[in-house]
Structure formats: structure tokens, C-alpha cells
Amino acid sequence: MAVPVAFFAVFFAYPVAAIVARGLEVDGVWRFGRIGDVLAQSDVRHVLWFTTWQALASTALTLLVALPGAYAFARLDFPGKQVLRAVVTVPFVLPTVVVGTAFLALVGRGGLFDELWGVRLDTTVWAILLAHVFFNYAVVVRTVGGLWAQLDPRQEEAARMLGASRPRAWRQVTLPALAPAVAAASLMVFLFTFTSFGVVQILGGPAFSTLEVEIYRQTSQVFDLSTAAVLTLIQFAAVAAVLAVHAWTVRRRETALRLVDAATTARRPRGAGQWALLTGVLLTVAGLVVLPLAVLVQRSLGAPGFGYYRALTREDGGTFLVPPIEAVGNSLQYAVAATAIAVVIGALAATALTRRDAGRFVRGFDALLMLPLGVSAVTVGFGFLIALDEPPLDLRSSWILVPLAQALVGVPFVVRTMLPVLRAVDERLREAATVLGASPWRVWREVDLPMVRRALLVAAGFAFAVSLGEFGATVFIARPDNPTLPVAVARLLGRPGDMNYGQAMALSTILMLVCAVALVVLERLRTDRSGEF
């Protein structure tokens, strides 16, 4: 636990505490009464209420839509499965600004829905909820489906032979085994929607605002750092409460499961029910995932002769110090470094959290690991600039600052993806290896690693994906001569003119393609090296 604790203390707790302290401290005196003053404002209470209920609604709707997809990808074998798995993950790495813009092209004024049916959903909560499902669909499919694919189907078949109907067998055998993964996916979706920024800002208009949007407004537009600090504390407290409840409920459901090679559990669809379910999943993916991405590609090709793409290779002498196309290489380099950091930190933490003799501090750290997903990225970005500005931690001019910020978001995904599988490993296997003379390192290498290799690759893919698309903190610390793809897209969207908008769509399309290629490669590696359990 030493390395994960040190990492989060230095690069998360310290920067966040620094900016909150600067907001609440006046002339050396802490103004805690400011918290009550902010909470007494009716508009703040409205923002808090809307943030909470839209996050709950988005989480429930995402589970409803994505759980059938998790089953299809885990237990059904069909042509193009690996490619489609990569496709559904692409929305998750797109900057939220791009997600909001893509849905605005569908449901806004002059959008596809407006042209075909005369229906507009922008500035309504339904546009926000649909965009959140689009963004988080892959979280449920990959997190729940990753464990579902490794559950031994013979357990459910045994229940069927003993007289249970298919729904009852699933409800009493499979669902309890999937509960930790479902809880982990629900937690991640809730945290992402609770802290939603770009989607709400673009689709919600002035009528809807989350805590994250309000923190950004108070920080960058109103310049009221004190109110922003109070809102950060409120968001922090709410997220901490959710994580505490999650940690308590997951520990109550921990159990050892029989895991098998995922490659042996997928079968061709059999019967009308499975074919109907697969058809429904494919239609959902086509309408919810592929259609917005297709609109994105279509808008990037709006200029004749790939004009928007050619413009990316030229310096404009204004917003960018380098041609915007260089953001592609920058993003890949940063993402690789961030993935390496996240996998090392997350694997160490997940391994420690699975030990039965772990102390209370270690178990409590399980919840703390998720806090970066619930704390404002704006706060983290400003905190980096304020706190990491003096030796020996003067990193403001160092390239490593961006991967560190991206890794903070990637580590929770590594931990939450690996924990359900690690906790499912029978402890007696580790004990038997220890009795036979294996060292703790050898026990991990020869018992845990073969079973968790699949989850580790999934975790690495998630970390790489979120690093590519991280925007909230990176926008404040990325150097002007080394922008990332999300930062470059945001800068182009913030400038008027069709050429700038088209270049933003072109860069977003490039980001989408880079992610898709990386995920397809990951799927092939995972399939070829899944191992035998």
C-alpha cells in the first residue's frame, strides 16, 4: 500500500487541499461560516438537487440499456464481436465537449431529429440522460461483461436441471455472482454523471447546471474562488458518502466464485430469445452509439477535398503554437505514460485490498481510491498549478504533469476492474501455494496473475482510453506547444467560424479512430493470451 498511498497523497490530496484552503482562508483565518452561507442560497440547493437526481436517473437508465449488451458480449459469439466491442468503447474516450456537440447535431436546432420529425430535445433533461447513456454504455458492458464471461455457466445449468426456470436461475445464481461487478459499474457511472460537465454545459443550456458546471463558472467566469471551494467540499462530501456505502455493501457480498476461461463460455445464439436479444443489442448500439459517431464523421467531411483535415497540418499563428495535428502524437505519448502509471498503482492497490488479513486502513482506502472520479477536475487542475510549483515538486514545466493528472482518473478503473476477479479467486489456492513453499511474489505470479490477466488487459485498455479523453484537468496544465487532442478540440470549438468547427470535428474523428484501433489491438491480445484457468 505504500506506493498507492504516497501517490494519492502527493498528487491528489495535497493539490485539492491547497486550492480549497486558498478559497476558504482569508487573512490567515478559515471562514467555515462561508459553507452555511453558500448552502443557504436557493440556486445552489437547486444545483445540488439536479446534480443528484440526474445522476441517479442516468445510472438506472444506463444499467437498463447496457446489461443486455453485457450479456451478449459475454455469452454470445457472433461475427464482428471484437470490432463491435471496440466501437461501443469509443464514446467513453471522447471529450465530453465532443459528446455534447455530437448529440446537439442530433437533437438540437437543425439536427437530424428536427429535420426528420420536427422534434428538438436540446435544453431538456432527456438530451442529457441520452448523452450520459451514450458516454457510459461501455462501462457497464466491459466491467460487468468481463466478469460475466468468466462465470462458469454450469452453475446456472445445474439450477435449471433442479427445476428452476431460466429467469429464476439467473436471479438466484448468476445475479448474486455479478453483484460486485454491477455495483462497481454503477458506482463509476454515478460518479461520472454526478460530476458531468461538458455534456450538461452544451445540452442543458442555462436551465440545467451540475456542481461541476457551477464550480467551473465560479472559478473561471465569476472569479469567486471562495464559493468554488465550498462547492468542491460539498461535492467531495457527497462522493465520500456514496463511496462509503458502496464499500460497505460490496464487502458484505464478497464471495469466491468458480472462474473459467472466458473463451469457452461464448456460444452461438440458440433459440428465438437469444436471437431477439442479440438483435435488440445490435439495434441499440446502432442507434445509440454508431449514429452520433456517424454524424461526427459526416461533419468532419463537410469541406471539399478533406479540407478540414488538411487545415490541421498548418500553423494558424493564434490559438496553436504548433499545427493542431501534433496533438495526436502528444496524446498518444501522454496516454501510454499515464496507462503505465495507472496500471502499476492500481494493481498494487487492488492486490492489497483483496487480502483477507487487510487492516481497517487498507479497507478504507478502497473507497478513497474512487475519489478522483468524484472530485471536480477543475479543482484538481488548478490544484496542480497552485501546489506543485516549488522544489522539490516544481512540475509546472515538466511533461510528466499531464500523465500524472490522467493517471489519477485511470487508477480507479484499474482497481474496480481487477477487484471483482481478484476477490473471486479462492483463497485456498493461495494458501496451498504458500504451504508448498512459494513466496508471496511467486504466489501472485503463478496463482493470481493467470486468473487476473484478462482483467488486467481490460484495465489497461480503460486507463488508456480515459487518458486519451481526459479534459477537465488537462486543459489547465497542458502546455500551449504540446496540446492534447481534447484540449485542441475545445480550443477549436471555442473559436467562431465553420473552418474551426470543422477542424474540431476532424480532430474528434481522429481521436475516435485512434481509440478504435487501440481497442481492437487490445481485444486481439486479450483473446490470444487469455490463458487457461
XYZ file of N, CA and C in Angstrom, residues 209-331:
369
model
N -27.703 22.882 -14.486
C -26.313 23.048 -14.080
C -25.989 22.035 -12.997
N -24.891 21.299 -13.172
C -24.411 20.396 -12.141
C -23.393 21.125 -11.265
N -22.979 20.477 -10.180
C -21.971 21.069 -9.309
C -20.689 21.366 -10.076
N -20.314 20.453 -10.980
C -19.085 20.644 -11.744
C -19.183 21.883 -12.625
N -20.314 22.074 -13.277
C -20.509 23.252 -14.122
C -20.481 24.516 -13.276
N -21.100 24.471 -12.100
C -21.130 25.645 -11.239
C -19.750 25.972 -10.683
N -18.959 24.940 -10.361
C -17.593 25.176 -9.895
C -16.781 25.856 -10.993
N -16.939 25.379 -12.216
C -16.217 25.992 -13.342
C -16.648 27.447 -13.529
N -17.957 27.691 -13.427
C -18.457 29.055 -13.628
C -17.934 29.990 -12.546
N -17.960 29.529 -11.283
C -17.489 30.368 -10.187
C -15.986 30.614 -10.271
N -15.245 29.646 -10.828
C -13.791 29.770 -10.883
C -13.332 30.635 -12.051
N -13.844 30.348 -13.246
C -13.290 30.976 -14.445
C -14.091 32.178 -14.950
N -15.354 32.305 -14.553
C -16.183 33.400 -15.045
C -16.474 34.444 -13.969
N -16.879 33.992 -12.788
C -17.192 34.914 -11.705
C -15.946 35.237 -10.873
N -14.943 34.364 -10.920
C -13.697 34.525 -10.164
C -13.960 34.552 -8.655
N -14.931 33.755 -8.220
C -15.246 33.632 -6.790
C -14.671 32.306 -6.300
N -13.393 32.302 -5.929
C -12.725 31.077 -5.515
C -13.281 30.549 -4.203
N -13.799 31.432 -3.375
C -14.365 31.007 -2.099
C -15.602 30.144 -2.306
N -16.531 30.593 -3.154
C -17.726 29.791 -3.442
C -17.353 28.488 -4.140
N -16.407 28.553 -5.059
C -15.961 27.340 -5.746
C -15.379 26.340 -4.760
N -14.638 26.814 -3.754
C -14.059 25.917 -2.752
C -15.155 25.245 -1.929
N -16.196 26.007 -1.566
C -17.310 25.434 -0.802
C -18.026 24.371 -1.629
N -18.289 24.655 -2.899
C -18.948 23.682 -3.760
C -18.083 22.434 -3.935
N -16.772 22.610 -3.982
C -15.878 21.458 -4.062
C -15.995 20.591 -2.815
N -16.065 21.220 -1.645
C -16.221 20.460 -0.402
C -17.557 19.716 -0.377
N -18.613 20.364 -0.863
C -19.921 19.703 -0.918
C -19.863 18.490 -1.834
N -19.272 18.663 -3.000
C -19.145 17.558 -3.934
C -18.286 16.448 -3.335
N -17.221 16.842 -2.675
C -16.332 15.864 -2.040
C -17.079 15.064 -0.980
N -17.871 15.736 -0.136
C -18.605 15.057 0.923
C -19.647 14.097 0.352
N -20.351 14.528 -0.691
C -21.362 13.667 -1.301
C -20.729 12.418 -1.899
N -19.627 12.589 -2.603
C -18.947 11.448 -3.217
C -18.404 10.511 -2.142
N -17.830 11.065 -1.074
C -17.296 10.246 0.004
C -18.397 9.405 0.645
N -19.587 9.979 0.818
C -20.703 9.228 1.397
C -21.119 8.080 0.496
N -21.196 8.334 -0.809
C -21.550 7.271 -1.757
C -20.515 6.162 -1.734
N -19.241 6.521 -1.698
C -18.175 5.515 -1.694
C -18.180 4.702 -0.412
N -18.507 5.334 0.713
C -18.570 4.601 1.973
C -19.672 3.549 1.943
N -20.844 3.925 1.442
C -21.943 2.964 1.318
C -21.577 1.837 0.360
N -20.925 2.191 -0.756
C -20.516 1.186 -1.731
C -19.530 0.196 -1.124
N -18.517 0.697 -0.405
C -17.520 -0.190 0.189
C -18.162 -1.145 1.188
N -19.135 -0.644 1.971
C -19.787 -1.493 2.975
C -20.629 -2.584 2.321
N -21.395 -2.238 1.299
C -22.252 -3.229 0.646
C -21.443 -4.254 -0.128
N -20.332 -3.835 -0.786
C -19.525 -4.788 -1.545
C -18.873 -5.795 -0.622
N -18.371 -5.349 0.542
C -17.737 -6.278 1.470
C -18.730 -7.312 1.978
N -19.982 -6.936 2.120
C -20.988 -7.890 2.580
C -21.289 -8.949 1.535
N -20.979 -8.673 0.255
C -21.302 -9.618 -0.808
C -20.086 -10.357 -1.324
N -18.893 -10.151 -0.724
C -17.694 -10.804 -1.231
C -17.842 -12.316 -1.101
N -17.438 -13.024 -2.126
C -17.510 -14.470 -2.128
C -16.556 -15.021 -3.159
N -16.211 -16.293 -3.032
C -15.340 -16.953 -4.005
C -16.203 -17.562 -5.099
N -15.843 -17.334 -6.333
C -16.598 -17.827 -7.468
C -15.753 -18.813 -8.254
N -16.415 -19.658 -9.001
C -15.694 -20.538 -9.917
C -15.545 -19.798 -11.240
N -14.295 -19.523 -11.601
C -13.994 -18.807 -12.828
C -13.433 -19.767 -13.855
N -13.792 -19.544 -15.098
C -13.317 -20.386 -16.192
C -12.762 -19.484 -17.280
N -12.154 -20.087 -18.283
C -11.625 -19.333 -19.410
C -12.791 -18.693 -20.159
N -12.723 -17.383 -20.339
C -13.813 -16.671 -20.998
C -14.036 -17.155 -22.424
N -12.990 -17.663 -23.055
C -13.130 -18.111 -24.441
C -14.031 -19.330 -24.562
N -14.267 -20.051 -23.449
C -15.062 -21.271 -23.501
C -16.534 -21.040 -23.171
N -16.911 -19.845 -22.762
C -18.290 -19.605 -22.317
C -19.175 -19.012 -23.405
N -18.592 -18.432 -24.438
C -19.389 -17.807 -25.501
C -19.860 -18.852 -26.490
N -21.118 -18.782 -26.865
C -21.723 -19.739 -27.799
C -22.520 -18.986 -28.851
N -22.717 -19.611 -29.985
C -23.587 -19.040 -30.988
C -24.996 -18.931 -30.434
N -25.747 -17.871 -30.773
C -27.109 -17.732 -30.248
C -27.963 -18.944 -30.587
N -28.729 -19.366 -29.580
C -29.620 -20.508 -29.758
C -31.027 -20.114 -29.321
N -31.981 -20.412 -30.139
C -33.357 -20.112 -29.790
C -33.759 -18.695 -30.161
N -35.071 -18.510 -30.235
C -35.601 -17.205 -30.637
C -35.273 -16.120 -29.625
N -35.239 -16.484 -28.337
C -34.976 -15.492 -27.309
C -33.588 -14.882 -27.426
N -32.562 -15.714 -27.607
C -31.197 -15.194 -27.711
C -31.008 -14.403 -29.001
N -31.616 -14.860 -30.095
C -31.508 -14.110 -31.345
C -32.207 -12.757 -31.219
N -33.363 -12.730 -30.534
C -34.066 -11.461 -30.341
C -33.250 -10.510 -29.462
N -32.631 -11.057 -28.414
C -31.819 -10.224 -27.537
C -30.625 -9.657 -28.302
N -29.949 -10.508 -29.098
C -28.803 -10.033 -29.874
C -29.228 -8.961 -30.879
N -30.371 -9.162 -31.507
C -30.870 -8.162 -32.454
C -31.149 -6.840 -31.753
N -31.769 -6.924 -30.578
C -32.035 -5.706 -29.824
C -30.761 -4.982 -29.420
N -29.742 -5.740 -29.011
C -28.461 -5.131 -28.633
C -27.823 -4.444 -29.833
N -27.836 -5.118 -30.991
C -27.244 -4.534 -32.197
C -27.977 -3.267 -32.620
N -29.313 -3.263 -32.519
C -30.080 -2.063 -32.859
C -29.792 -0.929 -31.874
N -29.652 -1.283 -30.599
C -29.326 -0.270 -29.593
C -27.971 0.357 -29.870
N -26.978 -0.480 -30.164
C -25.640 0.024 -30.474
C -25.684 0.906 -31.719
N -26.459 0.481 -32.732
C -26.530 1.263 -33.968
C -27.160 2.636 -33.723
N -28.261 2.681 -32.965
C -28.949 3.947 -32.751
C -28.325 4.830 -31.697
N -27.795 4.216 -30.638
C -27.283 4.997 -29.513
C -25.817 5.364 -29.671
N -25.013 4.474 -30.278
C -23.565 4.668 -30.349
C -23.112 5.058 -31.750
N -23.515 4.265 -32.744
C -22.992 4.463 -34.089
C -23.544 5.736 -34.727
N -24.837 6.023 -34.526
C -25.448 7.186 -35.176
C -24.771 8.506 -34.778
N -24.567 8.793 -33.469
C -23.860 10.045 -33.140
C -22.437 10.089 -33.706
N -21.754 8.940 -33.700
C -20.396 8.913 -34.252
C -20.420 9.144 -35.760
N -21.446 8.612 -36.427
C -21.561 8.825 -37.874
C -21.791 10.300 -38.186
N -22.604 10.966 -37.370
C -22.813 12.400 -37.559
C -21.503 13.154 -37.372
N -20.704 12.715 -36.410
C -19.407 13.339 -36.164
C -18.511 13.226 -37.396
N -18.443 12.022 -37.977
C -17.611 11.811 -39.163
C -18.141 12.628 -40.337
N -19.463 12.649 -40.504
C -20.057 13.379 -41.629
C -19.718 14.863 -41.569
N -19.744 15.439 -40.376
C -19.433 16.863 -40.249
C -17.947 17.127 -40.482
N -17.085 16.152 -40.163
C -15.656 16.355 -40.416
C -15.325 16.330 -41.902
N -16.226 15.784 -42.717
C -16.009 15.704 -44.161
C -16.791 16.780 -44.909
N -17.221 17.806 -44.208
C -18.059 18.823 -44.830
C -17.344 19.675 -45.853
N -16.031 19.860 -45.714
C -15.278 20.683 -46.678
C -14.809 19.812 -47.838
N -14.822 20.314 -49.052
C -14.380 19.517 -50.207
C -12.903 19.144 -50.089
N -12.592 17.952 -50.601
C -11.199 17.515 -50.653
C -10.552 17.381 -49.285
N -11.302 16.941 -48.294
C -10.783 16.772 -46.934
C -10.154 18.083 -46.431
N -10.830 19.191 -46.719
C -10.290 20.497 -46.380
C -10.041 20.699 -44.898
N -10.930 20.186 -44.050
C -10.753 20.332 -42.607
C -9.519 19.572 -42.129
N -9.286 18.393 -42.695
C -8.124 17.594 -42.291
C -6.824 18.245 -42.770
N -6.824 18.800 -43.976
C -5.616 19.460 -44.477
C -5.284 20.691 -43.648
N -6.309 21.372 -43.148
C -6.081 22.572 -42.340
C -5.402 22.245 -41.011
N -5.522 21.005 -40.565
C -4.904 20.618 -39.298
C -3.387 20.601 -39.373
N -2.829 20.529 -40.554
C -1.375 20.451 -40.717
C -0.725 21.824 -40.808
N -1.527 22.896 -40.748
C -0.981 24.247 -40.891
C -1.021 24.982 -39.549
N -0.012 25.819 -39.333
C 0.007 26.673 -38.156
C -0.889 27.881 -38.411
N -1.660 28.254 -37.379
C -2.552 29.405 -37.556
C -1.997 30.667 -36.914
N -0.923 30.505 -36.127
C -0.308 31.667 -35.509
C -1.131 32.298 -34.402
N -2.240 31.654 -34.009
C -3.090 32.231 -32.977
C -3.297 31.278 -31.817
N -4.348 30.451 -31.921
C -4.680 29.541 -30.827
C -3.584 28.514 -30.584
N -2.931 28.036 -31.629
C -1.931 26.990 -31.505
C -0.547 27.518 -31.886
N 0.460 27.098 -31.106
C 1.841 27.416 -31.439
C 2.424 26.402 -32.403
N 1.736 25.285 -32.578
C 2.160 24.217 -33.482
C 0.949 23.805 -34.298
N 1.145 23.090 -35.410
C -0.018 22.591 -36.152
C -0.890 21.707 -35.265
N -2.213 21.840 -35.335
C -3.099 21.050 -34.462
C -2.900 19.540 -34.577
N -2.419 19.065 -35.742
C -2.261 17.626 -35.920
C -1.246 17.042 -34.949
N -0.319 17.873 -34.421
C 0.665 17.370 -33.477
C 0.030 16.935 -32.163
N -1.199 17.334 -31.925
C -1.890 16.907 -30.707
C -2.098 15.399 -30.689
N -2.135 14.763 -31.864
C -2.316 13.309 -31.914
C -1.128 12.616 -31.255
N 0.088 12.969 -31.680
C 1.275 12.358 -31.090
C 1.408 12.674 -29.614
N 1.095 13.907 -29.234
C 1.166 14.273 -27.815
C 0.223 13.414 -26.977
N -1.006 13.243 -27.450
C -1.992 12.470 -26.700
C -1.562 11.022 -26.542
